[in-house]
mmCIF file of N, CA and C in Angstrom:
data_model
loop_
_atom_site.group_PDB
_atom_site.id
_atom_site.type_symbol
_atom_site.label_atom_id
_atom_site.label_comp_id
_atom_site.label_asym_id
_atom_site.label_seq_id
_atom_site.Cartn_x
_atom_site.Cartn_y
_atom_site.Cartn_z
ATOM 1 N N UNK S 253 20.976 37.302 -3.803
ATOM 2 C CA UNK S 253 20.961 35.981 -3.217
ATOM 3 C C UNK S 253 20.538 34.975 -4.289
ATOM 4 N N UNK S 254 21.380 33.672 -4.409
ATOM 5 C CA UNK S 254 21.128 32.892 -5.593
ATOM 6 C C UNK S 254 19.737 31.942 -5.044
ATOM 7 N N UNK S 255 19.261 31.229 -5.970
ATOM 8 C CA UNK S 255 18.399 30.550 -5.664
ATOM 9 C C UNK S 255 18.746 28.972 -5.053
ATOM 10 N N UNK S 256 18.345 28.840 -3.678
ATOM 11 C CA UNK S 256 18.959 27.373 -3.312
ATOM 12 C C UNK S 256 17.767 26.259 -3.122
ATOM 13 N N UNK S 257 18.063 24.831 -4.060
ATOM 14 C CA UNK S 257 17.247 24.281 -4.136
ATOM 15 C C UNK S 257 17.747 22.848 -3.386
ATOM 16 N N UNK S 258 16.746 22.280 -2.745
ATOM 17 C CA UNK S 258 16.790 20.853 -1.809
ATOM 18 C C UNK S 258 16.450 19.957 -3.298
ATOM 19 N N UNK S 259 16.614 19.246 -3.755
ATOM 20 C CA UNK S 259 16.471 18.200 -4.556
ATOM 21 C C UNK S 259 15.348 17.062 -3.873
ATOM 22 N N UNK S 260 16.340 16.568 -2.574
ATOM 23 C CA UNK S 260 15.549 16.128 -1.808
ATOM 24 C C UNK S 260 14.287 15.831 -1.721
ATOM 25 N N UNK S 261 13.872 17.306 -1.497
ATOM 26 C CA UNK S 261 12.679 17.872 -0.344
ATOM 27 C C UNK S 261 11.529 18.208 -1.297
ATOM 28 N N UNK S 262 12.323 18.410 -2.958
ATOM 29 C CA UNK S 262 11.813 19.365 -3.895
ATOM 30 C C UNK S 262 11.024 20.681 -3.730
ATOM 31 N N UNK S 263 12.007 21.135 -2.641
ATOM 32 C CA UNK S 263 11.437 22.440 -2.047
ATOM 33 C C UNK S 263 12.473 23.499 -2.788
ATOM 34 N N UNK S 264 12.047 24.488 -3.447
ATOM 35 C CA UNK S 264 12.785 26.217 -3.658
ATOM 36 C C UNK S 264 12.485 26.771 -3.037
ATOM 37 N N UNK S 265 13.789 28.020 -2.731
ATOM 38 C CA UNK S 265 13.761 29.209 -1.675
ATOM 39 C C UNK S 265 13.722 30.209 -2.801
ATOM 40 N N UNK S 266 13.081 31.189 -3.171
ATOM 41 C CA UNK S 266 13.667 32.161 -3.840
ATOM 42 C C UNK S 266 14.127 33.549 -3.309
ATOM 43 N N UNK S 267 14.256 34.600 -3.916
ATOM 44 C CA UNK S 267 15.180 35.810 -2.821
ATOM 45 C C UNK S 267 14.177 36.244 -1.683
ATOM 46 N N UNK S 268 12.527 36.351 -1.513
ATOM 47 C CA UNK S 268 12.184 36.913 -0.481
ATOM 48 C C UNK S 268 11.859 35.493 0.735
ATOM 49 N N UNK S 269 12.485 34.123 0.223
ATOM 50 C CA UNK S 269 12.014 33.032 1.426
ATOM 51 C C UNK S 269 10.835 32.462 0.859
ATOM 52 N N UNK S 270 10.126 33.057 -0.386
ATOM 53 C CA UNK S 270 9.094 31.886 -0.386
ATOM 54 C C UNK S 270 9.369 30.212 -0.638
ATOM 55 N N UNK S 271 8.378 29.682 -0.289
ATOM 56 C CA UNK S 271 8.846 28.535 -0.924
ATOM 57 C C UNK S 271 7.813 27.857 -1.599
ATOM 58 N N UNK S 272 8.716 27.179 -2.938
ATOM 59 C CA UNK S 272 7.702 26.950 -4.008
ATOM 60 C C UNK S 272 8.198 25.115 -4.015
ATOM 61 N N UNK S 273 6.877 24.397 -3.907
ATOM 62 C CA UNK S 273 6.735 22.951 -3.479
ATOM 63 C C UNK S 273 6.826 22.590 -4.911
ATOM 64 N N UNK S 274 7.985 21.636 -5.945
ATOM 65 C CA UNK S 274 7.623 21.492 -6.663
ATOM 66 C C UNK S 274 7.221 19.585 -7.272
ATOM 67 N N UNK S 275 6.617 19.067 -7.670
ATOM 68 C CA UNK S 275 5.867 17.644 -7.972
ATOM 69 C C UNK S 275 6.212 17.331 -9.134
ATOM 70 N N UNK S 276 6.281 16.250 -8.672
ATOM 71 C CA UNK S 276 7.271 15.076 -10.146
ATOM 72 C C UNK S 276 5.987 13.917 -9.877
ATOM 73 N N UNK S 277 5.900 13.849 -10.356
ATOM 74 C CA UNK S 277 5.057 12.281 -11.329
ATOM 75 C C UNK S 277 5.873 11.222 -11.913
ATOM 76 N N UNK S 278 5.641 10.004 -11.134
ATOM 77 C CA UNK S 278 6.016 8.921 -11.975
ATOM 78 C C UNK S 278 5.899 8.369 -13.058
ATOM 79 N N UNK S 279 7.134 8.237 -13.978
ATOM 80 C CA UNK S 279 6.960 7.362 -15.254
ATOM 81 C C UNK S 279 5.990 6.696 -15.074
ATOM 82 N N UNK S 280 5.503 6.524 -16.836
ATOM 83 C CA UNK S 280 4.351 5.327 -17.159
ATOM 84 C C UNK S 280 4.789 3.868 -16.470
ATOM 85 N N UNK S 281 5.813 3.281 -16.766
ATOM 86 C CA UNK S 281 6.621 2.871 -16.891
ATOM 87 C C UNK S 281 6.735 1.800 -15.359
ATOM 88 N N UNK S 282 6.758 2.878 -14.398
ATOM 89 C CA UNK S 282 6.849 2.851 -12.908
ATOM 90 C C UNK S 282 5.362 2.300 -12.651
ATOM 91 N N UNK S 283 4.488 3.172 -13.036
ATOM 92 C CA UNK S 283 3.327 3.349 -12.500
ATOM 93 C C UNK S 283 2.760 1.326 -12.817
ATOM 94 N N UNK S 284 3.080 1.555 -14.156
ATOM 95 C CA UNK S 284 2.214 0.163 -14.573
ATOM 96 C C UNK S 284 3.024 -0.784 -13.625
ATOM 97 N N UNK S 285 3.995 -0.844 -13.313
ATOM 98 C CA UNK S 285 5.220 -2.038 -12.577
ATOM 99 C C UNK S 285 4.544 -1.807 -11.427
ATOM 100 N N UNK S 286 4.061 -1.041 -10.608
ATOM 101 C CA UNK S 286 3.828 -0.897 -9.563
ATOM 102 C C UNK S 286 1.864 -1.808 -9.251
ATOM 103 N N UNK S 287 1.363 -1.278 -10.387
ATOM 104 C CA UNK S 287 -0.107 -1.741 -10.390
ATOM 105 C C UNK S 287 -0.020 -3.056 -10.600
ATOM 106 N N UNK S 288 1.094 -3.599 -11.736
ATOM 107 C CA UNK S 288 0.567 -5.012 -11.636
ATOM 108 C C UNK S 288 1.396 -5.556 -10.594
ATOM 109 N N UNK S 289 2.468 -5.537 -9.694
ATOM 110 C CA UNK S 289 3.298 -5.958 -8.300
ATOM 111 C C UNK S 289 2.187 -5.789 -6.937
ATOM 112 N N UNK S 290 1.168 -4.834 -7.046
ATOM 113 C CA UNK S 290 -0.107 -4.750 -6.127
ATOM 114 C C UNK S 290 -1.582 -5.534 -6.418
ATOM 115 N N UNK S 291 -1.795 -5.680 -7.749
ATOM 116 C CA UNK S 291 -2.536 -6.597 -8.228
ATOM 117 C C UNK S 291 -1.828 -7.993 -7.722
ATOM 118 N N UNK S 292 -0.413 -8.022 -7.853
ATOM 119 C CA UNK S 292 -0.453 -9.785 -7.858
ATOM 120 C C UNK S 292 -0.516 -9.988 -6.250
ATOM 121 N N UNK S 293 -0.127 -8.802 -5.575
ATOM 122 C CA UNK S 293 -0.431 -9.284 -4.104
ATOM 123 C C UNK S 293 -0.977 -9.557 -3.553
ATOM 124 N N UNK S 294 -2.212 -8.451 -3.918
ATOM 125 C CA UNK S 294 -3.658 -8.404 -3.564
ATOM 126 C C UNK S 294 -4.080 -9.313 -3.155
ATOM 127 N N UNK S 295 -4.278 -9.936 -4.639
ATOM 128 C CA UNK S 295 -5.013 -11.257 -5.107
ATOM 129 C C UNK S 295 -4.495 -12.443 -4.750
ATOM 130 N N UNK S 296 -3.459 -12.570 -4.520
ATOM 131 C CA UNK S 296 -2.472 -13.318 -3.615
ATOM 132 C C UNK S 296 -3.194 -13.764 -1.756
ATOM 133 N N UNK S 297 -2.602 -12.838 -1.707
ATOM 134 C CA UNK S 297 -3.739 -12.084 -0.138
ATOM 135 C C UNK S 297 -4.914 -12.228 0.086
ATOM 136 N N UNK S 298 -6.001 -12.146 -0.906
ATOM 137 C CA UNK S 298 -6.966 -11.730 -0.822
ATOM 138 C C UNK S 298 -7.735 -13.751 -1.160
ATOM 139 N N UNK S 299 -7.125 -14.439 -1.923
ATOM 140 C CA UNK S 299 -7.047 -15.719 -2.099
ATOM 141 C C UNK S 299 -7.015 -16.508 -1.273
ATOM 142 N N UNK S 300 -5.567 -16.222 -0.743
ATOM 143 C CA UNK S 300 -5.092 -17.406 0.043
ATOM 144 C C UNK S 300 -5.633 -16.869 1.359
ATOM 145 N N UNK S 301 -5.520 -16.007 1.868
ATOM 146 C CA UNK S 301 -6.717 -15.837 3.262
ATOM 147 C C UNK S 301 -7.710 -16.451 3.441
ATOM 148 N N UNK S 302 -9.075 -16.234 2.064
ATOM 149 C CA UNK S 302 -10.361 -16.813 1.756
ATOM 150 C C UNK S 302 -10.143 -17.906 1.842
ATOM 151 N N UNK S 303 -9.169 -19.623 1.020
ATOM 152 C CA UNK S 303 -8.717 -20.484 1.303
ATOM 153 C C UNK S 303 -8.543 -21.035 2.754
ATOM 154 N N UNK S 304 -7.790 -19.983 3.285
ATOM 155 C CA UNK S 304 -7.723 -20.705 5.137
ATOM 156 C C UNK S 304 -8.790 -20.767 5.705
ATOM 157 N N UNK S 305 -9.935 -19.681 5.507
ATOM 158 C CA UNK S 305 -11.060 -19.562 5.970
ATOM 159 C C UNK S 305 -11.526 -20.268 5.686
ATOM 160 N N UNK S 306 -12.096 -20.739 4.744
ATOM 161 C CA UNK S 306 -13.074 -21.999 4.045
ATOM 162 C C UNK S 306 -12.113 -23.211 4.230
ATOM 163 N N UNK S 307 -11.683 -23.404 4.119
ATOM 164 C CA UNK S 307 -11.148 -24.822 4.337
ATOM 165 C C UNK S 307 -11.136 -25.472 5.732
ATOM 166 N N UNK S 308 -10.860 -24.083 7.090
ATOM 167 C CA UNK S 308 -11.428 -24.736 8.380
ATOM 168 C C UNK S 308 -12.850 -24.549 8.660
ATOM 169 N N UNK S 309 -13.458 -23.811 8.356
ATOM 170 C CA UNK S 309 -14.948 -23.699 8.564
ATOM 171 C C UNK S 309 -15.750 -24.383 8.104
ATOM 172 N N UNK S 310 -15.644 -25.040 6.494
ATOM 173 C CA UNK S 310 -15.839 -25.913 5.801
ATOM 174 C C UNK S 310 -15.918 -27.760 6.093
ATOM 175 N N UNK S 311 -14.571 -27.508 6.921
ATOM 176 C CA UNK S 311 -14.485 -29.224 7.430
ATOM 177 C C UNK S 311 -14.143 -29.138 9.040
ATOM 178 N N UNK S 312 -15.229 -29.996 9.518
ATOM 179 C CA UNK S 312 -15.237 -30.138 11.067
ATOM 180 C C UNK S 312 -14.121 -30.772 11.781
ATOM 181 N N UNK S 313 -13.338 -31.547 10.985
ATOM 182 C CA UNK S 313 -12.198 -32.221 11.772
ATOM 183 C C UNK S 313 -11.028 -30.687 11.755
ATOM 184 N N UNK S 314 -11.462 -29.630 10.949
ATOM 185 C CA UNK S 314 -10.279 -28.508 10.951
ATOM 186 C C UNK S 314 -10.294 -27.429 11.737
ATOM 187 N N UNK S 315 -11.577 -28.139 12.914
ATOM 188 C CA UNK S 315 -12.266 -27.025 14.246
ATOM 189 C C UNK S 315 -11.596 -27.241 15.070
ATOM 190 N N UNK S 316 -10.379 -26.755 15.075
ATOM 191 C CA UNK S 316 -9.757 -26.669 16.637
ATOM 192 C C UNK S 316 -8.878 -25.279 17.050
ATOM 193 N N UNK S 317 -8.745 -25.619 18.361
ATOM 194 C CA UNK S 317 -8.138 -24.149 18.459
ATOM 195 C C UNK S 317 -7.511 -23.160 18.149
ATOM 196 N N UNK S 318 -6.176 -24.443 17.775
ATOM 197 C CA UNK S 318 -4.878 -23.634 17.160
ATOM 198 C C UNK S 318 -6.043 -23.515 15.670
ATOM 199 N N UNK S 319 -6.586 -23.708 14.995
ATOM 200 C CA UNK S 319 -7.383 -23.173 13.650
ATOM 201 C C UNK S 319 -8.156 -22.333 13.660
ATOM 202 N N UNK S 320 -8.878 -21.706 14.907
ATOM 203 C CA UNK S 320 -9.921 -20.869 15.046
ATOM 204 C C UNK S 320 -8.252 -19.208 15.241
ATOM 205 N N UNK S 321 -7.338 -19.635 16.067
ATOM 206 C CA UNK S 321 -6.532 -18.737 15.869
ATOM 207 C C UNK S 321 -5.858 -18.154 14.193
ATOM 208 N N UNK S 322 -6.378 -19.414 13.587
ATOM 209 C CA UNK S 322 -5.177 -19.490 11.703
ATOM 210 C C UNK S 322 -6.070 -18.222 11.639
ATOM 211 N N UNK S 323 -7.634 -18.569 11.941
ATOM 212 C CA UNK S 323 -9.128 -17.985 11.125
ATOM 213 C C UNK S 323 -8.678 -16.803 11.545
ATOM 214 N N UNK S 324 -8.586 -16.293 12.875
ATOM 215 C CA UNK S 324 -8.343 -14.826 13.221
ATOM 216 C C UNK S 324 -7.591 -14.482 12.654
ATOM 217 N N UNK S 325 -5.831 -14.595 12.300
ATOM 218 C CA UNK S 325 -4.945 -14.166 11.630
ATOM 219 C C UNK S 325 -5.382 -13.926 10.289
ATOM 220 N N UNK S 326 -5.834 -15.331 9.505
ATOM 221 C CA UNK S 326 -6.622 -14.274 8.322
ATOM 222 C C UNK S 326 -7.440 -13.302 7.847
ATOM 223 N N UNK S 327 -8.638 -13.596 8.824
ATOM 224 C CA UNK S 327 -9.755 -12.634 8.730
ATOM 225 C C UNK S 327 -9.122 -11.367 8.935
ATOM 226 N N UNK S 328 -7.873 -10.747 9.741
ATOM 227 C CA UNK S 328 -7.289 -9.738 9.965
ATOM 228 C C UNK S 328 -6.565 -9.499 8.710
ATOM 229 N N UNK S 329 -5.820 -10.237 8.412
ATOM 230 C CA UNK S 329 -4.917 -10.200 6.536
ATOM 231 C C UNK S 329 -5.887 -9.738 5.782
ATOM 232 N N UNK S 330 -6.884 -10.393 5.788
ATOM 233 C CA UNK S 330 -8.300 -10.269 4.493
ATOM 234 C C UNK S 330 -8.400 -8.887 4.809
ATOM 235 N N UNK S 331 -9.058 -8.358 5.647
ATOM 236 C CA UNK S 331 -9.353 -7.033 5.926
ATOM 237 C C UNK S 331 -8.553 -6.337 5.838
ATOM 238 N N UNK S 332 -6.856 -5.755 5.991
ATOM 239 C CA UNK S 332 -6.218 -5.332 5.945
ATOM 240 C C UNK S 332 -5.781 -5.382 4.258
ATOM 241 N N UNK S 333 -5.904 -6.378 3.803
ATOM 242 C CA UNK S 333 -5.863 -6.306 2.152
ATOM 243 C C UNK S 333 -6.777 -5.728 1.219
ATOM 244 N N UNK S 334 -8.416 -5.736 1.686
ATOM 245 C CA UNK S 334 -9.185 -5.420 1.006
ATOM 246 C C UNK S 334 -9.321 -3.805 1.107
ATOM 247 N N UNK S 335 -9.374 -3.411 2.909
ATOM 248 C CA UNK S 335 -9.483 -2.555 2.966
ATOM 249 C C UNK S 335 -8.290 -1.097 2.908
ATOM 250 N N UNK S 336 -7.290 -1.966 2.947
ATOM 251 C CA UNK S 336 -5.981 -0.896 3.288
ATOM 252 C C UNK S 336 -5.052 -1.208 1.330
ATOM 253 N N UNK S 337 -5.213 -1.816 1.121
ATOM 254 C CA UNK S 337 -4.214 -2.555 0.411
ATOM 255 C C UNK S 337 -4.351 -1.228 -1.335
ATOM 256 N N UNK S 338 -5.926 -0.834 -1.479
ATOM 257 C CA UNK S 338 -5.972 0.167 -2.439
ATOM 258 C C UNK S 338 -5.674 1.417 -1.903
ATOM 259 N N UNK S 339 -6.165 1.871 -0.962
ATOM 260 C CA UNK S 339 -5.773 3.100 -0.414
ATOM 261 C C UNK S 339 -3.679 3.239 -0.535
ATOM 262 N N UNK S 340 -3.659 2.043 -0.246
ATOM 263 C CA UNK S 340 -1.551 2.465 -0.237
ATOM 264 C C UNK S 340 -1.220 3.011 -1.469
ATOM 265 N N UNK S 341 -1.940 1.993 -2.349
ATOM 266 C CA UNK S 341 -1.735 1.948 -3.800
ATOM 267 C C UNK S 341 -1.879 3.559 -4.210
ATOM 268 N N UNK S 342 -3.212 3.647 -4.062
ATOM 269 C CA UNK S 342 -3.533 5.281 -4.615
ATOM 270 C C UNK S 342 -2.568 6.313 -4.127
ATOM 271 N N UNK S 343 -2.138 6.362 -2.881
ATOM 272 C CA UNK S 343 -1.771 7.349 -1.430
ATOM 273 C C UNK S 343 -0.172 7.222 -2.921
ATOM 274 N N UNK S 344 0.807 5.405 -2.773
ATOM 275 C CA UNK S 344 2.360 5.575 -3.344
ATOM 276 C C UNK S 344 1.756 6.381 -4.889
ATOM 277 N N UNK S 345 1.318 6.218 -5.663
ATOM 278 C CA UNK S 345 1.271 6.639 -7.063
ATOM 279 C C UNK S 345 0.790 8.337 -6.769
ATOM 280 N N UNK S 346 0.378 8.482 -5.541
ATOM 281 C CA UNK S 346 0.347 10.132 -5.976
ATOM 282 C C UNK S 346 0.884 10.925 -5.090
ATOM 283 N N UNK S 347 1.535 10.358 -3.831
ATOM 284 C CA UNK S 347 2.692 11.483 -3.061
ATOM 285 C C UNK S 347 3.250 11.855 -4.166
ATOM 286 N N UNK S 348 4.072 13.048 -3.171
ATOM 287 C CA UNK S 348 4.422 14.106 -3.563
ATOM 288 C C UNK S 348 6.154 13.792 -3.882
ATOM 289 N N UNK S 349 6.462 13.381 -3.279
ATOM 290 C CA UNK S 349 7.596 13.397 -3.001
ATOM 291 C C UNK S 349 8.501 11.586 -3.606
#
């Protein structure tokens, strides 16, 4: 029985069915394009959120409802950037697949 390989899946079968998982690593190349495209987001994100926040909390004529809603939408962005935004990063640069 020949050996049949998924490219795909980067899964091998060999003659008794095992299967051998095999891992590719991204170019340098990739990796750096990818860190600084998440750096500029970040910080992007992580900026202009802080900005909405301070700028209505900061000035009393910018206390109104529809603004206390902007505040929620960011404070949710902010958090979702600070806290989720490295974990993706780490999680895309080292799947498997």
């Amino acid at each position: 029985m020949n050996l049949t390989e998924f490219t795909a899946l980067n899964l091998t079968f060999d003659e008794k069915r095992n299967i051998t998982w095999q891992v590719e690593e991204m170019p340098v190349e990739v990796q750096v394009t990818w860190a600084v495209a998440f750096s500029v987001m970040l910080t992007a994100a992580i900026l202009g959120n802080s900005i909405v926040i301070w700028s209505v909390t900061a000035h009393k004529r910018m206390r109104t409802v529809t603004n206390y809603f902007l505040i929620n939408l960011s404070m949710a962005d902010l958090t979702m950037s600070i806290f989720n935004g490295i974990f993706n990063f780490v999680y895309m640069l080292n799947k498997s697949v």
